[in-house]
mmCIF file with all atom_site columns, C-alpha atoms in Angstrom:
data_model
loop_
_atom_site.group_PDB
_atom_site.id
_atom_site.type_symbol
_atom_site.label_atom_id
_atom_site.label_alt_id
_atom_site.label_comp_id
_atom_site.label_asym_id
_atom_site.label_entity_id
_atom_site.label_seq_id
_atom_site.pdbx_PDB_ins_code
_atom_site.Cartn_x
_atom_site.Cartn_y
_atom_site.Cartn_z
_atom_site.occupancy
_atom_site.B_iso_or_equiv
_atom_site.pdbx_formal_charge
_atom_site.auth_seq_id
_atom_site.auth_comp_id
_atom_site.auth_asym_id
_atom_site.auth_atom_id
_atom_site.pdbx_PDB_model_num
ATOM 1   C CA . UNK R 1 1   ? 24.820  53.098  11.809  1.00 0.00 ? 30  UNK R CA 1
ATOM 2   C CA . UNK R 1 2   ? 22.651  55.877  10.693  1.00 0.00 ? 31  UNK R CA 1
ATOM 3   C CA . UNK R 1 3   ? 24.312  55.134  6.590   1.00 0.00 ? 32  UNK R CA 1
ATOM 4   C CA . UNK R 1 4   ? 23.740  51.448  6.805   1.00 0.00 ? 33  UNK R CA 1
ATOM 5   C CA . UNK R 1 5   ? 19.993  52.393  8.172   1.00 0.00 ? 34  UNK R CA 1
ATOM 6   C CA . UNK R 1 6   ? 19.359  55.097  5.510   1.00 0.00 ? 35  UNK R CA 1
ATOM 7   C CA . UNK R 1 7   ? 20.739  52.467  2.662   1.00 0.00 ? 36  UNK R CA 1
ATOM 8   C CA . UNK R 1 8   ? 18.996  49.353  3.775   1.00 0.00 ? 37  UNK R CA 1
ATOM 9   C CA . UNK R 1 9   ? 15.566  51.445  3.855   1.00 0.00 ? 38  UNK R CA 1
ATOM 10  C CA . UNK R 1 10  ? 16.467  53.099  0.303   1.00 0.00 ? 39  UNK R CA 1
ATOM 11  C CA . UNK R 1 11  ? 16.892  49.375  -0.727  1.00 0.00 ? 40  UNK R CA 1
ATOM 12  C CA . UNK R 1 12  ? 13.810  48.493  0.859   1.00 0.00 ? 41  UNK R CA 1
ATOM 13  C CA . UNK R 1 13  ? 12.051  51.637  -1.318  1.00 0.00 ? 42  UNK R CA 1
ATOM 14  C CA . UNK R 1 14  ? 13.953  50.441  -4.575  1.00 0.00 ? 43  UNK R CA 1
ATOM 15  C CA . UNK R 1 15  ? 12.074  46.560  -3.853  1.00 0.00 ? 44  UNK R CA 1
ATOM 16  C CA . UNK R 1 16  ? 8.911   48.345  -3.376  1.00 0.00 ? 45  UNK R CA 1
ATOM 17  C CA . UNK R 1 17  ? 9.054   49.689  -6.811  1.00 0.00 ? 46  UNK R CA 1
ATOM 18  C CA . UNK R 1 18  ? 10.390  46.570  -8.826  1.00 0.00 ? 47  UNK R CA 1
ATOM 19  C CA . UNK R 1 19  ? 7.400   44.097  -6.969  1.00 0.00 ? 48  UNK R CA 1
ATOM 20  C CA . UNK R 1 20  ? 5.104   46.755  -8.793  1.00 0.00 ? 49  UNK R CA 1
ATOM 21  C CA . UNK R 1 21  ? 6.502   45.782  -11.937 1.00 0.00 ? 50  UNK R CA 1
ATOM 22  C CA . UNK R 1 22  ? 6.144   41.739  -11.611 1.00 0.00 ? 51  UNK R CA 1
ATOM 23  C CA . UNK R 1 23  ? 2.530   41.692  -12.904 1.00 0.00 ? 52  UNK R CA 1
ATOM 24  C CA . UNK R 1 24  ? 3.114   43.338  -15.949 1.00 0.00 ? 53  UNK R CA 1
ATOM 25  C CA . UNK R 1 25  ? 6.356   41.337  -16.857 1.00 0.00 ? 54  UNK R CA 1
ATOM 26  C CA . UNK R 1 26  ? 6.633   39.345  -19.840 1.00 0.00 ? 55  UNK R CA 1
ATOM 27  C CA . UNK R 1 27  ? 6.928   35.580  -19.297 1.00 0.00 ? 56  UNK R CA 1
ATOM 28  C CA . UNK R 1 28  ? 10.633  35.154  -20.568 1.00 0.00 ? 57  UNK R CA 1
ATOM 29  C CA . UNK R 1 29  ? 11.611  38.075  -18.260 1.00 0.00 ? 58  UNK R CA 1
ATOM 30  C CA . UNK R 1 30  ? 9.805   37.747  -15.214 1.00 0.00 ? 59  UNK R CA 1
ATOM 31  C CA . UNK R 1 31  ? 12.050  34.738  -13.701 1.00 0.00 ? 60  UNK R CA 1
ATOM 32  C CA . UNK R 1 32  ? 15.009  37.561  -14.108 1.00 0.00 ? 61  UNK R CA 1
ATOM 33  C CA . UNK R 1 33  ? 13.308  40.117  -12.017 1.00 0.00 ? 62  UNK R CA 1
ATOM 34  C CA . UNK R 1 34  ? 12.181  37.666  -9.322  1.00 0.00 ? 63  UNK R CA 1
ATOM 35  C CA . UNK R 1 35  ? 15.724  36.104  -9.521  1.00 0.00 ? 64  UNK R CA 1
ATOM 36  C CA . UNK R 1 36  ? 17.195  39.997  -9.107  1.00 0.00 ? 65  UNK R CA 1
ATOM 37  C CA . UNK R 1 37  ? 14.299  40.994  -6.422  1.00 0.00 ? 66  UNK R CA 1
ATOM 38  C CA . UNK R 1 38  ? 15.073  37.767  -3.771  1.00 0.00 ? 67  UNK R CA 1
ATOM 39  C CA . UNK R 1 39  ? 19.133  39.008  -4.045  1.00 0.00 ? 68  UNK R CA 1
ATOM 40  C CA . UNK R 1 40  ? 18.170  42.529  -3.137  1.00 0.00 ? 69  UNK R CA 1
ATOM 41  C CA . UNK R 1 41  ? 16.324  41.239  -0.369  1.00 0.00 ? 70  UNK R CA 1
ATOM 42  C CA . UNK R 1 42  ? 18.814  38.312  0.963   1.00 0.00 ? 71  UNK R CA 1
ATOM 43  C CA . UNK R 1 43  ? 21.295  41.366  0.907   1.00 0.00 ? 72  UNK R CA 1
ATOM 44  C CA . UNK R 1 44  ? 18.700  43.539  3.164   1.00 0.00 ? 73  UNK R CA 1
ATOM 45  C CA . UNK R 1 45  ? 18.789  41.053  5.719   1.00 0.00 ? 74  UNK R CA 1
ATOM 46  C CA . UNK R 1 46  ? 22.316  41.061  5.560   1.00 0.00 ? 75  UNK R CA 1
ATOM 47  C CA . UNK R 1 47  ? 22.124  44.523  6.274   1.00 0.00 ? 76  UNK R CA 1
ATOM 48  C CA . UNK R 1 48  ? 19.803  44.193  9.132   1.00 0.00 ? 77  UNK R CA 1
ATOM 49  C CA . UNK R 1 49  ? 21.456  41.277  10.929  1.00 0.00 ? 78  UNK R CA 1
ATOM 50  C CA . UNK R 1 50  ? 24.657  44.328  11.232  1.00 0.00 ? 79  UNK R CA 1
ATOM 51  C CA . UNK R 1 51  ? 22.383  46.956  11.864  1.00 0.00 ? 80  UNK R CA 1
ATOM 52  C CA . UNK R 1 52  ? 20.963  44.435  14.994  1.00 0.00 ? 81  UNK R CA 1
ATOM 53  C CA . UNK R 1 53  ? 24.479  44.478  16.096  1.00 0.00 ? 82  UNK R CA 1
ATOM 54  C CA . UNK R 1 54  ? 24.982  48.143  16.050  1.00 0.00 ? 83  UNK R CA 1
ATOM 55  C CA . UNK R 1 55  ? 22.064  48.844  17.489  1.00 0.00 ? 84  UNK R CA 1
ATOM 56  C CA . UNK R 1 56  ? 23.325  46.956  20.683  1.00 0.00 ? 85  UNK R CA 1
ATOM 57  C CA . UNK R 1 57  ? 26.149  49.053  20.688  1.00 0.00 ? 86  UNK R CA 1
ATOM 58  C CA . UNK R 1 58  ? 24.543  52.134  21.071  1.00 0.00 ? 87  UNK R CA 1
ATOM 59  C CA . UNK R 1 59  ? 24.121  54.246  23.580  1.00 0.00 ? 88  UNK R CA 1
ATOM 60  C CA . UNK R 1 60  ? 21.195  53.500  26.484  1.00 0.00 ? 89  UNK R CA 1
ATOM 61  C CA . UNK R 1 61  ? 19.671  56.508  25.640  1.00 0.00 ? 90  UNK R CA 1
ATOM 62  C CA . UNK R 1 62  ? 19.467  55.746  21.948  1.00 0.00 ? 91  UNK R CA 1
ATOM 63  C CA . UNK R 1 63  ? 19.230  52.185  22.010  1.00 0.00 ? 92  UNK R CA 1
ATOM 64  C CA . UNK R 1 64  ? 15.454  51.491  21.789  1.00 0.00 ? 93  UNK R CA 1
ATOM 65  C CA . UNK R 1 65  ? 14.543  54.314  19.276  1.00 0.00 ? 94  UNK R CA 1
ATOM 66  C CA . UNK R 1 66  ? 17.195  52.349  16.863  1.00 0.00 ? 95  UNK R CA 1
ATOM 67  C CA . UNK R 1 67  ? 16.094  49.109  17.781  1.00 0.00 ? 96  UNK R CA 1
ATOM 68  C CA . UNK R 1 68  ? 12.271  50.306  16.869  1.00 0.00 ? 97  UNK R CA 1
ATOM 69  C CA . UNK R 1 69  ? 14.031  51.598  13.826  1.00 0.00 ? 98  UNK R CA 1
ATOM 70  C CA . UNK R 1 70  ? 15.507  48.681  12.802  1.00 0.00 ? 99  UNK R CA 1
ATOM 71  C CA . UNK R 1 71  ? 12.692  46.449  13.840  1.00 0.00 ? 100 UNK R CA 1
ATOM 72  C CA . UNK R 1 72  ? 10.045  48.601  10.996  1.00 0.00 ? 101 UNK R CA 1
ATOM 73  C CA . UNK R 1 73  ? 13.137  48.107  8.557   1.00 0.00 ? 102 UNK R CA 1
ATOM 74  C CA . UNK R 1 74  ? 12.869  43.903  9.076   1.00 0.00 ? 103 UNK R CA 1
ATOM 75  C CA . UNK R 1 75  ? 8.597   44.413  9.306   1.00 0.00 ? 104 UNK R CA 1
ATOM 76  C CA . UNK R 1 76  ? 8.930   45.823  5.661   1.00 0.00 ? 105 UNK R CA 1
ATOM 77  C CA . UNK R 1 77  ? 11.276  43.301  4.063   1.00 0.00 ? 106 UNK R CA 1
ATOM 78  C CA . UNK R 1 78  ? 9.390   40.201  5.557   1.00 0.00 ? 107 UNK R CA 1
ATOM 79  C CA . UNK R 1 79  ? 6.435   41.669  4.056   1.00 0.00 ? 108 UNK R CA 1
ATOM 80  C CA . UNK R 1 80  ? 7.949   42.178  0.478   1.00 0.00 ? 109 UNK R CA 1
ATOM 81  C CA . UNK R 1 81  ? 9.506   38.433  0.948   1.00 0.00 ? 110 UNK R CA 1
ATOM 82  C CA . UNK R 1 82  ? 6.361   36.688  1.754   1.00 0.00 ? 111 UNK R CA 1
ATOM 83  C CA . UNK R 1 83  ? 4.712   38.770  -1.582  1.00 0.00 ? 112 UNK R CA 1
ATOM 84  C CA . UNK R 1 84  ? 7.468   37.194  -3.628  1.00 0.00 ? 113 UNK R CA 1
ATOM 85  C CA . UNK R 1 85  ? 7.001   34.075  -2.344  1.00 0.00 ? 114 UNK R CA 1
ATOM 86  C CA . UNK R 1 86  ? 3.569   34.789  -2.894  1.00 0.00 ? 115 UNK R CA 1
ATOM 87  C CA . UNK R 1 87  ? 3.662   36.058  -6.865  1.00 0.00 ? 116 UNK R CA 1
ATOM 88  C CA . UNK R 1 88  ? 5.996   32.827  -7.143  1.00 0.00 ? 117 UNK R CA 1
ATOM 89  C CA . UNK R 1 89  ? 3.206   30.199  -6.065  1.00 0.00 ? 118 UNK R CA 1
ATOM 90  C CA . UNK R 1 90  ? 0.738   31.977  -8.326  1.00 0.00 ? 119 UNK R CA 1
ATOM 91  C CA . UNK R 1 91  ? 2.802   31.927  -11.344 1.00 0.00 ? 120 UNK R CA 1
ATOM 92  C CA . UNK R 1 92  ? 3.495   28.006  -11.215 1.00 0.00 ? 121 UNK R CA 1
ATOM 93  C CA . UNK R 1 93  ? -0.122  27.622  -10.555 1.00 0.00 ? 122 UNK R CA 1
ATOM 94  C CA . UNK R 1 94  ? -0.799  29.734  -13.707 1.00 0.00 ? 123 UNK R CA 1
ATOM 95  C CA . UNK R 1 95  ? 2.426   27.661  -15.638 1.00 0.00 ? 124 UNK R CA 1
ATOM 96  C CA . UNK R 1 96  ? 1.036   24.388  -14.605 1.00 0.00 ? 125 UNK R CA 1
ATOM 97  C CA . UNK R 1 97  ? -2.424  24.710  -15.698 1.00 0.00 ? 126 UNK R CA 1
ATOM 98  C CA . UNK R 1 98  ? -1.774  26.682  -19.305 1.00 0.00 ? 127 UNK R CA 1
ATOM 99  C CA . UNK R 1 99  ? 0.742   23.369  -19.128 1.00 0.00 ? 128 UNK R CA 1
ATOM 100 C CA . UNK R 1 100 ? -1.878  20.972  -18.799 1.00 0.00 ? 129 UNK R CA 1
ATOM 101 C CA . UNK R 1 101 ? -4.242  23.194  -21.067 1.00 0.00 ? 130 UNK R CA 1
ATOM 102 C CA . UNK R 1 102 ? -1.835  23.234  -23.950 1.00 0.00 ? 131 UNK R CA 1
ATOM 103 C CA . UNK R 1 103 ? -1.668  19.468  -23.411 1.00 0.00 ? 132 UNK R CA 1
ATOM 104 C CA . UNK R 1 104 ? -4.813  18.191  -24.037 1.00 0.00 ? 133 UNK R CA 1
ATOM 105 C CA . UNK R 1 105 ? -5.451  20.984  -26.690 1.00 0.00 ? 134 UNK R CA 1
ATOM 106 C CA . UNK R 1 106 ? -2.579  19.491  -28.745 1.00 0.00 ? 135 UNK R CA 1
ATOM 107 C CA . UNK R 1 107 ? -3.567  15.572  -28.987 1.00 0.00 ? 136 UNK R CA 1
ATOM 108 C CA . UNK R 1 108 ? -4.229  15.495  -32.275 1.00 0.00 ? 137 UNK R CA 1
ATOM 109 C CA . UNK R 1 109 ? -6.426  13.232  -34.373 1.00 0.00 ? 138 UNK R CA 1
ATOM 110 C CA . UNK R 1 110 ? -5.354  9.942   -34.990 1.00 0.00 ? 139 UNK R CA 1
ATOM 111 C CA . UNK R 1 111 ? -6.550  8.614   -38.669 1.00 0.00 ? 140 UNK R CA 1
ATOM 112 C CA . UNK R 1 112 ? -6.547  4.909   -39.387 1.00 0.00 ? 141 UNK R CA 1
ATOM 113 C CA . UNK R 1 113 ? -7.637  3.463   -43.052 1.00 0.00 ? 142 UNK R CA 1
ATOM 114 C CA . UNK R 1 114 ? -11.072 3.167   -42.611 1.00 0.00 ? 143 UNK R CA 1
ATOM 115 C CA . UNK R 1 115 ? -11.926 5.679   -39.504 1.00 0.00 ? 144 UNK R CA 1
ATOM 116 C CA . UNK R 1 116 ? -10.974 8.566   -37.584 1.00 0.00 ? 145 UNK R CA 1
ATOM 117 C CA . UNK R 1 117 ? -10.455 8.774   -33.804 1.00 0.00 ? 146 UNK R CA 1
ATOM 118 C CA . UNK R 1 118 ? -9.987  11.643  -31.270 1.00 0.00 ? 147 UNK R CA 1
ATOM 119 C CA . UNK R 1 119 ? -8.304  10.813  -27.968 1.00 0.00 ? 148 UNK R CA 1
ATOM 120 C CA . UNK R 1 120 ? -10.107 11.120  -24.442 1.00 0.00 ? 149 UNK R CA 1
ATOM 121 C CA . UNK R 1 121 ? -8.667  12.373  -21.952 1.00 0.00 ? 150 UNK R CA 1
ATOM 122 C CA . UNK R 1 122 ? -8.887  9.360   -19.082 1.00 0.00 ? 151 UNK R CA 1
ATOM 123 C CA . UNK R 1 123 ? -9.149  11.185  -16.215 1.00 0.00 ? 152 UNK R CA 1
ATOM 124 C CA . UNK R 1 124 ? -12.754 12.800  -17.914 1.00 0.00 ? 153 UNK R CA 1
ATOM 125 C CA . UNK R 1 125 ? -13.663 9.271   -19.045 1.00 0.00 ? 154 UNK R CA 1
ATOM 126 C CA . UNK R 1 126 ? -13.155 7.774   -15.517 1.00 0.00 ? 155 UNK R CA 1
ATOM 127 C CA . UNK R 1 127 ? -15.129 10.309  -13.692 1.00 0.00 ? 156 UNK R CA 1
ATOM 128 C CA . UNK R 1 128 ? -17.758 9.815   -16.248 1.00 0.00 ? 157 UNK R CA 1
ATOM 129 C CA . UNK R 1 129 ? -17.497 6.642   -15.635 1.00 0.00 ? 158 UNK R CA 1
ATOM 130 C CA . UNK R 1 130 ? -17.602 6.673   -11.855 1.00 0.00 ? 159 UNK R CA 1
ATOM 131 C CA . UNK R 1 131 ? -20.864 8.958   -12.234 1.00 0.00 ? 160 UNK R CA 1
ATOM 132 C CA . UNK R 1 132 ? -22.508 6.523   -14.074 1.00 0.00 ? 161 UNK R CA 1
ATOM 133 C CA . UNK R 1 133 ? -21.870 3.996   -11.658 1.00 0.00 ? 162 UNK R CA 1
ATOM 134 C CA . UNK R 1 134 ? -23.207 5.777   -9.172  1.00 0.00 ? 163 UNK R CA 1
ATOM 135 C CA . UNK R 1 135 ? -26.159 5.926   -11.096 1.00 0.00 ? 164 UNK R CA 1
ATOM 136 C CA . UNK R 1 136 ? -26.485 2.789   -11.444 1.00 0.00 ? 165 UNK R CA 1
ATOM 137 C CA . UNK R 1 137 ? -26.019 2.016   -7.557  1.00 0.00 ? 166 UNK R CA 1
ATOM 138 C CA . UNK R 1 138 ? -28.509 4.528   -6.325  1.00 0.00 ? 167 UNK R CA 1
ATOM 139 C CA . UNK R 1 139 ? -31.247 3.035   -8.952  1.00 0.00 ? 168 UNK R CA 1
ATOM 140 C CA . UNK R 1 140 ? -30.351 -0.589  -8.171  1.00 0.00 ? 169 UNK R CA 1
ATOM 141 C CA . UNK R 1 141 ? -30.413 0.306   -4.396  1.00 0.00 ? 170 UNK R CA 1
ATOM 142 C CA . UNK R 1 142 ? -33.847 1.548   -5.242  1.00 0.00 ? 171 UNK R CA 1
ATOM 143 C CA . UNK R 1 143 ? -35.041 -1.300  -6.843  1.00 0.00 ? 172 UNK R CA 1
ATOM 144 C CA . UNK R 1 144 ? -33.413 -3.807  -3.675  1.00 0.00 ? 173 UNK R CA 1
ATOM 145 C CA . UNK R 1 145 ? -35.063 -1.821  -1.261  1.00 0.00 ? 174 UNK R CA 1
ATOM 146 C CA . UNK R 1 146 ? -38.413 -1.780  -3.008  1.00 0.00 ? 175 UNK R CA 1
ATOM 147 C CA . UNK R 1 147 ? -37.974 -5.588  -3.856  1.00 0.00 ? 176 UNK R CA 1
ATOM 148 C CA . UNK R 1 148 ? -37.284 -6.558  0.063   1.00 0.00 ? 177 UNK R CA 1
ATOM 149 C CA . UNK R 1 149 ? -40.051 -4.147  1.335   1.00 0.00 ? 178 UNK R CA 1
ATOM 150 C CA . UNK R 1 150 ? -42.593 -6.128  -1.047  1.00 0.00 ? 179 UNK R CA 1
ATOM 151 C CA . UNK R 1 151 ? -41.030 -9.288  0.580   1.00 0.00 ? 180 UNK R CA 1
ATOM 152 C CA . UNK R 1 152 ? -41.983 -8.259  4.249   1.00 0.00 ? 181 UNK R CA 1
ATOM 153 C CA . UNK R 1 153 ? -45.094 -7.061  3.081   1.00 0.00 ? 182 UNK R CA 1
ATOM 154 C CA . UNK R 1 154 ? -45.985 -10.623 1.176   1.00 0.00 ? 183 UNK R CA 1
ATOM 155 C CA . UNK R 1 155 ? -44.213 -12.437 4.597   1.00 0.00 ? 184 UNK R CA 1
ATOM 156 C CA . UNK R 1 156 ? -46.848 -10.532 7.022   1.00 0.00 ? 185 UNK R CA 1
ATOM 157 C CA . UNK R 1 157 ? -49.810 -11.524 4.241   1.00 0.00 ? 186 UNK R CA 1
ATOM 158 C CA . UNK R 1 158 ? -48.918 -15.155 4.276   1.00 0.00 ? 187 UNK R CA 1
ATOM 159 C CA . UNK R 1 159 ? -48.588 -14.773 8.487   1.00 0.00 ? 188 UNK R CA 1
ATOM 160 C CA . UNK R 1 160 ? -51.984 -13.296 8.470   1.00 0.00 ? 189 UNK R CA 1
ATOM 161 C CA . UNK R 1 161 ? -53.294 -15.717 5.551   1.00 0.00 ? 190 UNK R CA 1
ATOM 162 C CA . UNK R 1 162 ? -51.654 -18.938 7.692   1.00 0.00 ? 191 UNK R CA 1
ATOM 163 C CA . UNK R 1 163 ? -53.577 -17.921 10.890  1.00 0.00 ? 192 UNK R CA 1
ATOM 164 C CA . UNK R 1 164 ? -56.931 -17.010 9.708   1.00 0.00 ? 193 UNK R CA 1
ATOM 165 C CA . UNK R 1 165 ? -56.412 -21.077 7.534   1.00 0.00 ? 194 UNK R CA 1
ATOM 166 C CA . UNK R 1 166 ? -55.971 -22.747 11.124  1.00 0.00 ? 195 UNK R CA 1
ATOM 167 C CA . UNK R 1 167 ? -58.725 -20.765 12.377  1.00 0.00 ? 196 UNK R CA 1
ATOM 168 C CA . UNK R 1 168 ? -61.089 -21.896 9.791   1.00 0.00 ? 197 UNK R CA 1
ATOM 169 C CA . UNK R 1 169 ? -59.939 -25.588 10.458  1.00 0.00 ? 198 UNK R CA 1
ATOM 170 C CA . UNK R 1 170 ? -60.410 -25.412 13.483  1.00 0.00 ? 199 UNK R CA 1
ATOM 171 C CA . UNK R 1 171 ? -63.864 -24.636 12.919  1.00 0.00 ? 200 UNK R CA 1
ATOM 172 C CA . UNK R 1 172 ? -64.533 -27.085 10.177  1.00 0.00 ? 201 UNK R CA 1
ATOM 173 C CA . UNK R 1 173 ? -62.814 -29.504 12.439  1.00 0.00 ? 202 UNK R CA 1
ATOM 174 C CA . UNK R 1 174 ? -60.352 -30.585 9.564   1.00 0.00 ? 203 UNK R CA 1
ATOM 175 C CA . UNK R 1 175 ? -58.055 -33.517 10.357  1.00 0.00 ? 204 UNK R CA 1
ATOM 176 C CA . UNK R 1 176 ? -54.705 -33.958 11.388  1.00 0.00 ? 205 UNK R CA 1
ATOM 177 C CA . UNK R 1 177 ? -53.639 -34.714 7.614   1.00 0.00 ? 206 UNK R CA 1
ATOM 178 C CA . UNK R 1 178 ? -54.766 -31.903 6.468   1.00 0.00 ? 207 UNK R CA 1
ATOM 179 C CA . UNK R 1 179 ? -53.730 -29.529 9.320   1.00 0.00 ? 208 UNK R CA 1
ATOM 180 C CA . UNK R 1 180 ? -49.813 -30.816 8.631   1.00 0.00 ? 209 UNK R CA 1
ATOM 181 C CA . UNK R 1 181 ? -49.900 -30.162 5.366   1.00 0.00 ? 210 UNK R CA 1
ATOM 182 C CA . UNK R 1 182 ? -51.395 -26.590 5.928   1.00 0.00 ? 211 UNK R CA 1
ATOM 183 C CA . UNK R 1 183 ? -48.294 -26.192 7.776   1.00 0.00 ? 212 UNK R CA 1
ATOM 184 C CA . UNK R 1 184 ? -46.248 -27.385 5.454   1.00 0.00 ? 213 UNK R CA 1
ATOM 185 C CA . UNK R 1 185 ? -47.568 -25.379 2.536   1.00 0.00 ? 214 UNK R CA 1
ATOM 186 C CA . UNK R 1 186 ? -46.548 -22.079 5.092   1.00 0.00 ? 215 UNK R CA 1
ATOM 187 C CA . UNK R 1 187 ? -43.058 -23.714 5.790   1.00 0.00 ? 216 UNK R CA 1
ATOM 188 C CA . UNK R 1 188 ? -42.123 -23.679 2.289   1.00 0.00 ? 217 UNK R CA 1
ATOM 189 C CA . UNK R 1 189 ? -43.404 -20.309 1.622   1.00 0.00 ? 218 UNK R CA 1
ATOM 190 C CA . UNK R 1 190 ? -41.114 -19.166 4.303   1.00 0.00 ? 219 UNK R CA 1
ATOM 191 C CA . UNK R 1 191 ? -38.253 -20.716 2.654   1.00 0.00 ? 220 UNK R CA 1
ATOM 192 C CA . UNK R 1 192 ? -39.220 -19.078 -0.633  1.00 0.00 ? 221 UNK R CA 1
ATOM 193 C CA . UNK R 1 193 ? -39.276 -15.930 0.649   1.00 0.00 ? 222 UNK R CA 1
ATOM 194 C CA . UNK R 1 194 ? -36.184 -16.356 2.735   1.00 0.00 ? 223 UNK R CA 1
ATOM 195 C CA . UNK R 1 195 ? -34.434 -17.846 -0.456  1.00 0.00 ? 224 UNK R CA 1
ATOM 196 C CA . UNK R 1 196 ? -35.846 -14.750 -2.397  1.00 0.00 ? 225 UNK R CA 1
ATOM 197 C CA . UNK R 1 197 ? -34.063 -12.337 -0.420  1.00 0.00 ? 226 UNK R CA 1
ATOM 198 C CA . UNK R 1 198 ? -30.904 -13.894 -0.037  1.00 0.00 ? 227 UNK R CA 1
ATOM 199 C CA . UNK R 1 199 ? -30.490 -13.699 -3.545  1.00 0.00 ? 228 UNK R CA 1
ATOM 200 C CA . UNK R 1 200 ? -31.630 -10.672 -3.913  1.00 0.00 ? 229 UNK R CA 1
ATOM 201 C CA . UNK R 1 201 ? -29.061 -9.490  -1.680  1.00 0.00 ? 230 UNK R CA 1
ATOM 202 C CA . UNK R 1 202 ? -26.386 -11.733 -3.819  1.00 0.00 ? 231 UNK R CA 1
ATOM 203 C CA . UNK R 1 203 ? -27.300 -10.257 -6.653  1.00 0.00 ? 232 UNK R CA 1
ATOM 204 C CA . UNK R 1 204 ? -26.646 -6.490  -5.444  1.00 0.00 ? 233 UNK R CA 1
ATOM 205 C CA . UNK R 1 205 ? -23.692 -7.498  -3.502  1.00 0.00 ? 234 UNK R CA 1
ATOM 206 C CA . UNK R 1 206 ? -22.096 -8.794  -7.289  1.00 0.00 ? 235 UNK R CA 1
ATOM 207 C CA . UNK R 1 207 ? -23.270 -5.938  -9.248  1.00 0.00 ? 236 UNK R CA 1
ATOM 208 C CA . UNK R 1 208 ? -21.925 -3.340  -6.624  1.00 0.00 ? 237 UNK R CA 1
ATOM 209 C CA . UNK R 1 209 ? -18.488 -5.700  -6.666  1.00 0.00 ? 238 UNK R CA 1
ATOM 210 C CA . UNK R 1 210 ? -18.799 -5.450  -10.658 1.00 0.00 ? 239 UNK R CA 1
ATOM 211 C CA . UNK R 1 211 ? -19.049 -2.033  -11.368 1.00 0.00 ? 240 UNK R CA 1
ATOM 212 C CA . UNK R 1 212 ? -16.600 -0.977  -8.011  1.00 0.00 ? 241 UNK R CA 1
#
């Protein structure tokens, strides 16, 4: 036991030392020493999974200094695995975007007889898009909510401007006739200015279906 413990922890060491080198490893080399790093460590646990059985085997007296031994030797090697696995997601983060840089930084421009165009990218031209849309919501919005507060305000003006009429008939002891068609001149403005809204509301309803 105490070989196999000495050689998985000078394997562990020897790890150590090549993870230091990942960062500074060239692009065509580095999937080599990641490829030659997770074999060293698949064979360390290969080690330790016989060093757990050994470790049972030992004596009473022994057996839970070796098994504290052994159990630093797997802390270590779990550690170096996730920083692997770690260095690995960076680098295809790093790949993917010089990827997608190199991409767009190669569409080339396209020349036609009598003009020359350069490519957008569509995802930039739908969020500028979107933005002005949004834009355009939040100012129409603005102008709805301005239109329909005017409307209330104009409805409570023609309430006010109806009452105070039928008061003054009243005094002036108008007739019938005209009384009705007081009442019918407010009617219609009610309709007006229910008709008024409504379509206001039609009309921002389409224009937020449009540009959506």
């Amino acid at each position: 036991m105490e070989t196999l413990y000495h050689q998985t922890n000078k394997q562990i060491q020897e790890v150590q030392s090549l993870m230091g080198r990942l960062e500074n490893t060239d692009r065509q080399s580095v999937h080599l020493l990641e490829n030659e790093l997770q074999a060293r460590i698949d064979q360390i646990f290969s080690h330790l999974e016989r060093l757990e059985i050994l470790t049972s085997k030992e004596p009473l007296n022994r057996r839970q200094n070796a098994k504290l031994r052994v159990d630093q030797l797997k802390y270590d090697v779990q550690h170096l695995q996730t920083a692997l696995r770690n260095f690995q997601h960076r680098r295809y983060s790093r790949e993917t975007q010089d990827r997608e840089r190199e991409e767009l930084m190669s569409r080339t421009f396209t020349t036609n007889d009598a003009d020359t165009s350069i490519p957008i990218d569509e995802t930039l031209q739908l969020n500028s898009n979107l933005n002005n849309a949004h834009r355009g919501m939040d100012d129409l919005l603005g102008s709805g909510s301005s239109i329909l507060t005017g409307l209330r305000d104009q409805r409570g003006t023609l309430k006010g401007t109806h009452k105070k009429m039928l008061d003054v008939a009243n005094m002036l002891g108008l007739s019938n006739t005209v009384m009705r068609l007081i009442e019918k001149r407010a009617t219609q403005d009610k309709f007006i200015m229910i008709g008024g809204m409504l379509l206001t509301c039609v009309v921002m309803f389409l224009v937020v279906k449009y540009l959506g």
